[in-house]
CSV table of C-alpha atoms in Angstrom, one decimal:
chain,number,residue,atom,x,y,z
C,1,MET,CA,58.5,-29.3,22.6
C,2,ARG,CA,58.0,-29.0,18.9
C,3,LYS,CA,54.8,-27.2,17.8
C,4,LEU,CA,52.9,-28.8,14.9
C,5,SER,CA,50.5,-27.1,12.6
C,6,PHE,CA,49.2,-26.8,9.0
C,7,ARG,CA,49.6,-24.1,6.3
C,8,LYS,CA,47.3,-21.0,6.1
C,9,GLY,CA,44.3,-20.5,8.5
C,10,TRP,CA,44.9,-17.6,10.9
C,11,ILE,CA,45.9,-17.1,14.5
C,12,PRO,CA,43.8,-15.3,17.1
C,13,LEU,CA,45.8,-12.4,18.7
C,14,ASP,CA,45.4,-13.4,22.3
C,15,GLY,CA,44.2,-16.5,24.2
C,16,LEU,CA,40.4,-16.9,24.2
C,17,ALA,CA,39.5,-13.8,22.2
C,18,PHE,CA,39.8,-12.8,18.6
C,19,SER,CA,41.2,-9.4,19.3
C,20,GLU,CA,42.6,-7.5,22.2
C,21,ASP,CA,39.7,-5.0,22.3
C,22,LYS,CA,37.2,-7.7,23.3
C,23,LYS,CA,36.5,-8.3,27.0
C,24,PHE,CA,35.9,-12.0,26.8
C,25,PRO,CA,36.8,-14.5,29.6
C,26,GLY,CA,40.3,-14.9,30.7
C,27,GLU,CA,39.5,-17.9,32.8
C,28,PRO,CA,36.7,-20.4,32.3
C,29,VAL,CA,34.3,-20.4,35.3
C,30,LEU,CA,31.7,-23.2,35.7
C,31,GLU,CA,28.1,-22.5,36.7
C,32,ILE,CA,25.4,-25.1,37.0
C,33,ILE,CA,22.1,-24.3,35.4
C,34,THR,CA,18.8,-25.7,36.7
C,35,PRO,CA,16.2,-25.1,34.0
C,36,ARG,CA,12.4,-24.9,34.5
C,37,GLU,CA,11.8,-27.1,31.5
C,38,ILE,CA,13.8,-29.1,28.9
C,39,VAL,CA,13.0,-30.1,25.3
C,40,LEU,CA,14.7,-33.3,24.1
C,41,PRO,CA,14.8,-33.8,20.3
C,42,MET,CA,15.0,-37.4,19.3
C,43,LEU,CA,17.7,-36.5,16.7
C,44,GLN,CA,20.8,-35.0,18.3
C,45,HIS,CA,23.3,-37.2,16.4
C,46,ARG,CA,24.3,-38.4,13.0
C,47,GLY,CA,22.1,-41.2,12.0
C,48,SER,CA,18.4,-42.1,12.5
C,49,PRO,CA,16.3,-40.5,15.2
C,50,ALA,CA,15.4,-42.2,18.5
C,51,ILE,CA,11.8,-43.2,19.2
C,52,PRO,CA,10.0,-41.7,22.3
C,53,THR,CA,9.4,-44.2,25.1
C,54,VAL,CA,7.4,-42.0,27.4
C,55,ARG,CA,3.9,-40.7,27.4
C,56,GLU,CA,2.4,-37.3,28.3
C,57,SER,CA,1.9,-36.8,32.1
C,58,GLU,CA,4.4,-39.6,32.8
C,59,ARG,CA,6.9,-38.8,35.6
C,60,VAL,CA,10.6,-39.3,34.8
C,61,THR,CA,13.9,-39.1,36.7
C,62,ILE,CA,17.4,-38.0,35.9
C,63,GLY,CA,19.1,-40.5,33.7
C,64,GLN,CA,15.8,-42.2,32.6
C,65,ILE,CA,15.7,-43.1,28.9
C,66,VAL,CA,13.0,-41.1,27.1
C,67,GLY,CA,14.0,-42.1,23.5
C,68,LYS,CA,15.2,-45.5,22.4
C,69,PRO,CA,17.5,-46.2,19.4
C,70,SER,CA,15.6,-46.9,16.2
C,71,SER,CA,18.5,-48.6,14.4
C,72,ALA,CA,22.2,-49.5,14.7
C,73,THR,CA,23.1,-45.9,13.8
C,74,SER,CA,20.8,-44.3,16.3
C,75,ALA,CA,21.5,-43.2,19.9
C,76,PRO,CA,19.2,-43.2,23.0
C,77,VAL,CA,18.1,-40.0,24.7
C,78,HIS,CA,17.9,-39.5,28.5
C,79,SER,CA,16.3,-37.0,30.8
C,80,GLY,CA,18.6,-34.5,32.5
C,81,ILE,CA,16.0,-33.5,35.1
C,82,SER,CA,13.3,-35.2,37.2
C,83,GLY,CA,9.8,-34.1,36.4
C,84,THR,CA,6.7,-34.6,34.3
C,85,VAL,CA,6.4,-35.1,30.5
C,86,THR,CA,4.2,-32.3,29.3
C,87,GLY,CA,4.2,-33.1,25.6
C,88,ILE,CA,5.6,-34.9,22.6
C,89,SER,CA,5.6,-32.9,19.4
C,90,GLY,CA,7.6,-32.0,16.3
C,91,ILE,CA,10.5,-29.6,16.4
C,92,ILE,CA,12.7,-27.9,13.8
C,93,LEU,CA,16.4,-27.9,14.8
C,94,PRO,CA,18.8,-25.0,14.0
C,95,ASP,CA,20.2,-26.8,10.9
C,96,GLY,CA,16.6,-27.1,9.5
C,97,THR,CA,16.2,-30.8,10.4
C,98,GLY,CA,12.8,-31.9,11.8
C,99,CYS,CA,12.1,-34.6,14.4
C,100,GLU,CA,10.0,-35.4,17.4
C,101,ALA,CA,10.9,-33.9,20.8
C,102,VAL,CA,9.9,-34.7,24.4
C,103,THR,CA,9.2,-31.8,26.7
C,104,ILE,CA,9.7,-32.3,30.5
C,105,ARG,CA,8.7,-29.8,33.3
C,106,ASN,CA,11.2,-29.8,36.2
C,107,ASP,CA,9.9,-30.7,39.6
C,108,LEU,CA,13.2,-29.5,41.1
C,109,LYS,CA,13.6,-32.7,43.2
C,110,ARG,CA,16.7,-33.8,41.3
C,111,GLU,CA,15.8,-37.4,41.7
C,112,LEU,CA,18.2,-39.8,40.1
C,113,HIS,CA,17.2,-43.0,38.3
C,114,PRO,CA,17.9,-46.0,40.5
C,115,SER,CA,20.4,-47.3,38.0
C,116,ILE,CA,22.8,-44.4,38.6
C,117,ARG,CA,25.2,-45.2,41.3
C,118,LYS,CA,29.0,-45.2,41.9
C,119,ARG,CA,30.6,-48.4,40.5
C,120,LYS,CA,33.0,-50.0,43.0
C,121,PHE,CA,35.4,-51.6,40.5
C,122,PRO,CA,35.0,-50.0,37.1
C,123,ASP,CA,38.3,-51.3,36.0
C,124,ARG,CA,37.0,-54.9,36.3
C,125,LEU,CA,34.4,-54.4,33.6
C,126,SER,CA,34.9,-56.7,30.6
C,127,ARG,CA,35.1,-55.3,27.1
C,128,GLU,CA,31.7,-56.7,26.3
C,129,ASP,CA,30.2,-55.0,29.4
C,130,LEU,CA,31.8,-51.7,28.3
C,131,SER,CA,30.4,-52.0,24.8
C,132,LYS,CA,26.9,-52.5,26.2
C,133,LEU,CA,27.3,-49.5,28.6
C,134,LEU,CA,28.4,-47.3,25.7
C,135,LEU,CA,25.5,-48.4,23.6
C,136,TYR,CA,23.1,-47.5,26.4
C,137,SER,CA,24.9,-44.3,27.4
C,138,GLY,CA,23.7,-42.1,24.5
C,139,VAL,CA,27.1,-40.5,24.2
C,140,VAL,CA,27.8,-39.0,20.8
C,141,GLY,CA,30.6,-36.9,19.3
C,142,MET,CA,30.3,-33.7,21.3
C,143,GLY,CA,32.0,-31.5,18.7
C,144,ARG,CA,30.6,-31.0,15.3
C,145,ASP,CA,30.7,-34.7,14.5
C,146,GLY,CA,27.6,-36.0,16.4
C,147,MET,CA,28.3,-39.6,15.5
C,148,PRO,CA,27.1,-42.1,18.1
C,149,THR,CA,30.3,-43.1,20.0
C,150,SER,CA,29.3,-46.7,20.0
C,151,VAL,CA,29.1,-46.7,16.2
C,152,LYS,CA,32.5,-45.0,16.0
C,153,CYS,CA,34.1,-47.6,18.2
C,154,ARG,CA,32.6,-50.5,16.3
C,155,ASN,CA,33.9,-49.0,13.0
C,156,ALA,CA,37.3,-48.4,14.4
C,157,GLU,CA,37.6,-52.0,15.7
C,158,ARG,CA,36.4,-53.4,12.4
C,159,ILE,CA,38.9,-51.4,10.4
C,160,GLY,CA,41.7,-52.2,12.8
C,161,VAL,CA,42.9,-48.7,13.8
C,162,GLU,CA,46.2,-48.4,15.6
C,163,THR,CA,46.1,-44.9,17.1
C,164,LEU,CA,43.5,-43.1,19.2
C,165,ILE,CA,43.7,-39.3,19.1
C,166,ILE,CA,42.1,-37.0,21.7
C,167,ASN,CA,41.4,-33.7,20.0
C,168,ALA,CA,41.7,-31.0,22.6
C,169,CYS,CA,42.5,-28.3,20.0
C,170,GLN,CA,39.4,-26.2,20.6
C,171,SER,CA,40.7,-23.6,18.2
C,172,GLU,CA,37.4,-21.8,17.5
C,173,PRO,CA,37.5,-18.5,19.5
C,174,TYR,CA,35.3,-18.2,22.6
C,175,LEU,CA,34.9,-22.0,22.9
C,176,THR,CA,36.7,-23.3,26.1
C,177,CYS,CA,34.4,-26.1,27.3
C,178,ASP,CA,36.9,-28.8,26.4
C,179,ILE,CA,39.7,-26.9,28.0
C,180,HIS,CA,37.8,-26.4,31.2
C,181,LEU,CA,37.4,-30.2,31.5
C,182,ILE,CA,41.1,-30.8,30.9
C,183,ARG,CA,42.0,-28.2,33.4
C,184,GLU,CA,39.6,-29.1,36.2
C,185,GLN,CA,38.8,-32.8,35.5
C,186,THR,CA,41.9,-34.1,33.8
C,187,GLU,CA,41.7,-37.6,35.3
C,188,ARG,CA,38.1,-37.9,34.1
C,189,VAL,CA,39.1,-37.1,30.5
C,190,ILE,CA,42.1,-39.5,30.6
C,191,GLN,CA,40.1,-42.4,32.1
C,192,GLY,CA,37.5,-41.9,29.3
C,193,ALA,CA,40.2,-42.0,26.7
C,194,PHE,CA,41.6,-45.3,28.1
C,195,VAL,CA,38.1,-46.8,28.0
C,196,LEU,CA,37.7,-45.8,24.4
C,197,SER,CA,41.2,-47.1,23.5
C,198,GLY,CA,40.2,-50.5,25.0
C,199,LEU,CA,36.9,-50.5,23.0
C,200,CYS,CA,38.8,-49.7,19.8
C,201,ARG,CA,41.6,-52.2,20.6
C,202,VAL,CA,44.4,-49.7,20.3
C,203,LYS,CA,47.5,-49.2,22.5
C,204,LYS,CA,48.7,-45.8,21.4
C,205,VAL,CA,46.9,-42.7,22.7
C,206,ILE,CA,47.8,-39.2,21.6
C,207,PHE,CA,46.5,-36.0,23.3
C,208,CYS,CA,46.6,-33.0,21.0
C,209,LEU,CA,46.6,-29.6,22.7
C,210,LEU,CA,47.2,-26.0,21.5
C,211,ASP,CA,50.3,-24.2,22.7
C,212,LYS,CA,48.4,-21.4,24.5
C,213,TRP,CA,47.0,-23.8,27.1
C,214,GLU,CA,50.2,-24.1,29.2
C,215,ALA,CA,48.4,-25.0,32.6
C,216,GLU,CA,46.4,-27.8,30.9
C,217,LEU,CA,49.6,-29.1,29.2
C,218,GLN,CA,51.3,-29.3,32.6
C,219,ALA,CA,48.3,-31.1,34.2
C,220,LEU,CA,48.3,-33.7,31.3
C,221,GLN,CA,52.0,-34.2,31.6
C,222,ARG,CA,51.8,-34.8,35.4
C,223,ILE,CA,49.0,-37.4,35.1
C,224,PHE,CA,50.6,-39.1,32.1
C,225,ARG,CA,53.7,-39.7,34.2
C,226,GLU,CA,51.6,-41.4,36.9
C,227,HIS,CA,49.8,-43.5,34.3
C,228,ARG,CA,53.0,-44.6,32.6
C,229,GLU,CA,54.2,-46.0,35.9
C,230,LYS,CA,50.8,-47.7,36.5
C,231,TYR,CA,50.1,-48.9,33.0
C,232,PRO,CA,53.5,-49.5,31.3
C,233,ASP,CA,51.9,-51.3,28.3
C,234,ARG,CA,50.1,-48.1,27.2
C,235,ASP,CA,51.8,-45.9,24.8
C,236,LEU,CA,50.8,-42.3,25.8
C,237,GLU,CA,51.9,-39.2,24.0
C,238,ILE,CA,51.2,-35.5,24.0
C,239,ARG,CA,51.5,-33.4,20.9
C,240,VAL,CA,51.5,-29.6,21.1
C,241,LEU,CA,50.1,-27.6,18.1
C,242,ARG,CA,50.2,-24.0,17.2
C,243,SER,CA,47.1,-21.9,18.1
C,244,ARG,CA,45.9,-21.6,14.6
C,245,TYR,CA,42.3,-21.7,13.4
C,246,PRO,CA,40.8,-24.2,12.3
C,247,GLN,CA,43.4,-26.6,13.9
C,248,GLY,CA,40.6,-28.6,15.5
C,249,TYR,CA,39.3,-29.8,12.2
C,250,ASP,CA,40.1,-33.6,12.0
C,251,LYS,CA,41.7,-33.5,8.5
C,252,LEU,CA,43.9,-30.5,9.5
C,253,LEU,CA,44.9,-32.3,12.7
C,254,ILE,CA,46.0,-35.3,10.6
C,255,LYS,CA,47.9,-32.8,8.3
C,256,ALA,CA,49.7,-31.3,11.3
C,257,LEU,CA,50.5,-34.7,12.9
C,258,TYR,CA,51.5,-36.8,9.9
C,259,GLY,CA,52.0,-34.3,7.0
C,260,VAL,CA,49.3,-36.1,5.0
C,261,GLU,CA,46.5,-34.2,3.3
C,262,LEU,CA,43.2,-36.1,3.2
C,263,PRO,CA,40.2,-35.3,1.0
C,264,VAL,CA,37.2,-33.8,2.8
C,265,ASP,CA,35.2,-37.0,2.4
C,266,ALA,CA,38.0,-39.4,3.5
C,267,SER,CA,37.8,-41.4,6.7
C,268,THR,CA,40.7,-40.9,9.1
C,269,GLU,CA,40.1,-44.5,10.3
C,270,GLU,CA,40.5,-46.1,6.9
C,271,ALA,CA,43.1,-43.7,5.4
C,272,MET,CA,45.4,-43.3,8.4
C,273,GLY,CA,44.4,-46.0,10.9
C,274,THR,CA,43.5,-43.3,13.5
C,275,VAL,CA,40.2,-42.6,15.3
C,276,ILE,CA,39.6,-39.2,16.8
C,277,PHE,CA,37.5,-38.2,19.8
C,278,ASN,CA,37.2,-34.9,21.7
C,279,ALA,CA,37.8,-34.3,25.4
C,280,SER,CA,34.1,-33.8,26.3
C,281,THR,CA,33.2,-37.1,24.7
C,282,CYS,CA,35.9,-38.9,26.8
C,283,ALA,CA,34.5,-37.3,30.0
C,284,ALA,CA,31.0,-38.5,29.1
C,285,VAL,CA,32.2,-42.0,28.4
C,286,TRP,CA,33.9,-42.2,31.8
C,287,ASP,CA,30.7,-41.0,33.6
C,288,MET,CA,28.9,-44.0,32.2
C,289,VAL,CA,31.6,-46.4,33.3
C,290,ASP,CA,32.3,-44.8,36.7
C,291,ARG,CA,28.7,-44.3,37.9
C,292,ASN,CA,26.4,-45.6,35.2
C,293,GLN,CA,25.5,-42.0,34.3
C,294,PRO,CA,24.2,-41.7,30.7
C,295,MET,CA,24.7,-38.5,28.7
C,296,THR,CA,22.2,-36.0,30.3
C,297,SER,CA,24.2,-32.8,30.5
C,298,ARG,CA,27.2,-31.0,29.0
C,299,VAL,CA,29.5,-28.0,29.6
C,300,ILE,CA,29.0,-25.2,27.1
C,301,SER,CA,30.8,-21.9,26.7
C,302,VAL,CA,28.5,-18.8,27.0
C,303,SER,CA,30.2,-15.7,25.5
C,304,SER,CA,29.1,-12.2,25.0
C,305,ASP,CA,30.3,-8.7,24.0
C,306,ILE,CA,28.3,-7.2,26.9
C,307,ALA,CA,29.3,-9.4,29.8
C,308,ARG,CA,32.1,-11.7,31.0
C,309,GLY,CA,31.9,-15.1,29.4
C,310,HIS,CA,31.9,-18.4,31.3
C,311,ASN,CA,31.4,-22.1,31.0
C,312,VAL,CA,28.1,-23.6,32.3
C,313,LEU,CA,27.0,-27.1,33.0
C,314,VAL,CA,23.5,-27.5,31.6
C,315,PRO,CA,21.1,-30.4,31.2
C,316,ILE,CA,20.7,-31.4,27.5
C,317,GLY,CA,17.5,-29.8,26.3
C,318,THR,CA,17.8,-26.5,28.3
C,319,LYS,CA,16.2,-23.7,26.3
C,320,ILE,CA,18.6,-21.0,25.2
C,321,GLY,CA,16.2,-18.4,26.5
C,322,GLU,CA,16.8,-19.6,30.1
C,323,LEU,CA,20.5,-19.4,29.6
C,324,LEU,CA,20.2,-15.8,28.4
C,325,GLU,CA,18.4,-14.9,31.6
C,326,ARG,CA,21.8,-15.4,33.3
C,327,VAL,CA,23.6,-13.0,31.0
C,328,PRO,CA,23.3,-9.3,31.9
C,329,GLY,CA,22.1,-7.2,29.0
C,330,ALA,CA,21.3,-10.2,26.8
C,331,GLY,CA,17.9,-8.7,26.0
C,332,SER,CA,19.6,-6.1,23.8
C,333,ALA,CA,21.4,-8.7,21.8
C,334,ARG,CA,21.4,-8.3,18.0
C,335,LYS,CA,22.2,-11.9,17.3
C,336,ILE,CA,22.4,-15.2,19.1
C,337,VAL,CA,24.8,-17.7,17.7
C,338,MET,CA,24.5,-21.4,18.7
C,339,GLY,CA,27.8,-23.2,18.4
C,340,GLY,CA,31.1,-21.5,17.6
C,341,ALA,CA,31.6,-17.9,16.6
C,342,ILE,CA,32.7,-18.9,13.1
C,343,THR,CA,30.9,-22.2,12.4
C,344,GLY,CA,27.8,-21.6,14.6
C,345,VAL,CA,24.2,-21.0,13.4
C,346,ALA,CA,22.3,-17.8,14.2
C,347,VAL,CA,19.0,-18.7,16.0
C,348,ARG,CA,15.9,-16.6,16.6
C,349,ASP,CA,13.7,-18.9,18.6
C,350,MET,CA,14.5,-18.7,22.3
C,351,ASN,CA,12.9,-22.1,22.8
C,352,THR,CA,15.6,-23.7,20.8
C,353,PRO,CA,17.2,-26.4,23.1
C,354,VAL,CA,20.9,-27.1,23.9
C,355,LEU,CA,21.8,-30.3,22.0
C,356,LYS,CA,24.5,-32.9,22.7
C,357,THR,CA,26.6,-31.3,20.0
C,358,THR,CA,26.2,-27.7,21.3
C,359,ALA,CA,29.6,-26.4,22.4
C,360,GLY,CA,28.8,-22.8,22.9
C,361,LEU,CA,26.3,-19.9,22.8
C,362,MET,CA,27.4,-16.5,21.7
C,363,ILE,CA,25.5,-13.3,22.3
C,364,VAL,CA,26.4,-10.4,20.0
C,365,ARG,CA,25.2,-6.8,20.4
C,366,GLU,CA,27.6,-5.0,18.1
C,367,HIS,CA,26.5,-4.1,14.6
C,368,GLU,CA,28.2,-5.6,11.6
C,369,PRO,CA,30.3,-3.4,9.5
C,370,PRO,CA,28.8,-2.4,6.1
C,371,ARG,CA,29.4,-4.8,3.2
C,372,THR,CA,31.0,-3.7,0.0
C,373,ALA,CA,32.0,-5.3,-3.3
C,374,CYS,CA,35.1,-7.6,-3.4
C,375,ILE,CA,38.3,-5.5,-3.3
C,376,HIS,CA,40.5,-8.4,-4.6
C,377,CYS,CA,42.9,-8.2,-1.6
C,378,GLY,CA,43.5,-12.0,-1.5
C,379,ALA,CA,43.0,-12.2,2.2
C,380,CYS,CA,40.5,-15.1,1.8
C,381,VAL,CA,43.1,-17.0,-0.3
C,382,ASP,CA,45.8,-16.6,2.4
C,383,ALA,CA,43.4,-17.9,5.0
C,384,CYS,CA,41.8,-20.9,3.3
C,385,PRO,CA,43.3,-24.1,4.7
C,386,ALA,CA,41.8,-26.1,1.9
C,387,GLY,CA,43.8,-24.2,-0.7
C,388,LEU,CA,40.8,-22.7,-2.5
C,389,LEU,CA,40.3,-19.3,-4.1
C,390,PRO,CA,37.2,-18.3,-2.2
C,391,TYR,CA,36.7,-14.9,-4.0
C,392,LEU,CA,36.7,-16.8,-7.4
C,393,CYS,CA,34.4,-19.6,-6.2
C,394,GLU,CA,31.9,-17.0,-5.0
C,395,ARG,CA,32.0,-15.2,-8.3
C,396,LEU,CA,31.6,-18.4,-10.3
C,397,LEU,CA,28.6,-19.3,-8.0
C,398,ARG,CA,26.9,-16.0,-8.9
C,399,MET,CA,27.6,-16.6,-12.6
C,400,GLY,CA,26.3,-20.2,-12.4
C,401,GLU,CA,29.5,-21.7,-13.8
C,402,SER,CA,29.2,-25.2,-12.4
C,403,GLU,CA,31.9,-26.8,-14.6
C,404,ALA,CA,34.4,-24.1,-13.6
C,405,LEU,CA,33.5,-24.7,-9.9
C,406,GLU,CA,34.4,-28.3,-10.3
C,407,ARG,CA,37.7,-27.4,-11.8
C,408,GLU,CA,38.3,-25.2,-8.8
C,409,HIS,CA,37.6,-28.2,-6.5
C,410,ILE,CA,34.9,-26.3,-4.6
C,411,ASP,CA,33.9,-29.6,-3.0
C,412,SER,CA,37.2,-29.4,-0.9
C,413,CYS,CA,35.6,-26.6,1.3
C,414,ILE,CA,35.5,-27.6,5.0
C,415,SER,CA,33.1,-24.7,6.0
C,416,CYS,CA,35.5,-23.4,8.6
C,417,GLY,CA,34.5,-19.8,8.0
C,418,ALA,CA,38.0,-18.4,7.8
C,419,CYS,CA,37.4,-16.7,4.5
C,420,SER,CA,34.3,-14.9,5.8
C,421,TYR,CA,36.1,-13.7,8.9
C,422,VAL,CA,39.1,-12.2,7.2
C,423,CYS,CA,37.1,-10.6,4.3
C,424,PRO,CA,37.4,-6.7,4.7
C,425,ALA,CA,34.4,-6.3,2.4
C,426,GLY,CA,32.2,-8.3,4.8
C,427,ILE,CA,31.2,-10.8,2.2
C,428,ASP,CA,29.8,-14.1,3.6
C,429,LEU,CA,31.9,-16.3,1.4
C,430,SER,CA,31.9,-19.4,3.6
C,431,ALA,CA,28.1,-19.8,3.7
C,432,ARG,CA,27.6,-19.8,-0.1
C,433,ILE,CA,30.7,-21.8,-0.9
C,434,GLY,CA,30.0,-24.3,1.9
C,435,ARG,CA,26.4,-25.0,0.7
C,436,ALA,CA,27.6,-25.4,-2.8
C,437,ALA,CA,30.4,-27.8,-1.8
C,438,GLU,CA,28.0,-29.9,0.3
C,439,SER,CA,25.5,-30.1,-2.7
C,440,MET,CA,28.3,-31.1,-5.0
C,441,ARG,CA,29.6,-33.9,-2.7
C,442,LYS,CA,26.0,-35.4,-2.6
C,443,ARG,CA,25.8,-35.7,-6.4
């Protein structure tokens, strides 16, 4: 099978890890976490925040709504535990955004909301019923996107997209939560993809997978054969891509599949007639259809340079401090990174909650190498998938040359972090250039 890719970027040396000297997980292992308390921010998606619907001292159950949408671009928030609301207060999220948050203390009874039950005939639901379920589910893009899935489906239908792409190219090192779902719960992911294809009114579904995941590829191929016999009207396809970072970025996925280079601010729906979802989002959609289960938990990858990494299933809102209690030696960590190793955000507050968009948690004990001045090696230029000259952009930023930065098309930066990772001088190029690019795009 032909392997697709894009130019530049870089390739991890082996499987899950960046380099062979790191003892990171060889196989994802799922562990279920039961937190003592959860904190549920009302803004875990792109759009306007939800509005709290509960009061202090009120008892809630698993799947009960605790925040209702405030607009058409908002998403509801549900409790992932049963217990008592202990407070509603403001919170600052890792990206600096502020919003209200509901805190719930776990009573450990694991009582489900009465509405959660196995549906006898999920395939008999009408498209209108599915749309209502998705609106209530609270499902959002579970990668970096965070857009409410109901909004994304409405936009895709309005535009008239022709192809639905399931992005399973989790190319960022140490993140394997999507791969775990495809390996262990393949049918759940595929059924969710079919629901989304129906809501978007598309017939063609493409699963994109990296070449290093051979077992997952075989599982997909087996189930695809079964579904082709059962649903001959569906156009199912698997595309294998090279294990190159940042292959999971939507514009680079389009570049690999179609050979078309899109601007950073372009919409894949409008420009290419394609809508992209990731595997975790598909699984969450099927949970709502299959058993009326809204989005209350997610699988995240917990990695460390002091212990074997693994995937854990956690209620949304679990404090990262509770997760760290499960990692031997985490108390000596020098840095905690929320999200991916390259694009994640360092956090200091152990009360920071896991969000709907949190794909991983990385515990780092090793010290960073000393930083030096730029040695003009050109490694950042070779790695940049956007075709920028990162060393030059960083120098122009220090000099305040805004016009020159525009000529260098700094607004094309996708903040993938590749330039910072390969820089032998240890210069954090991506952070400075990414912030400047975002500021320029807003002007």
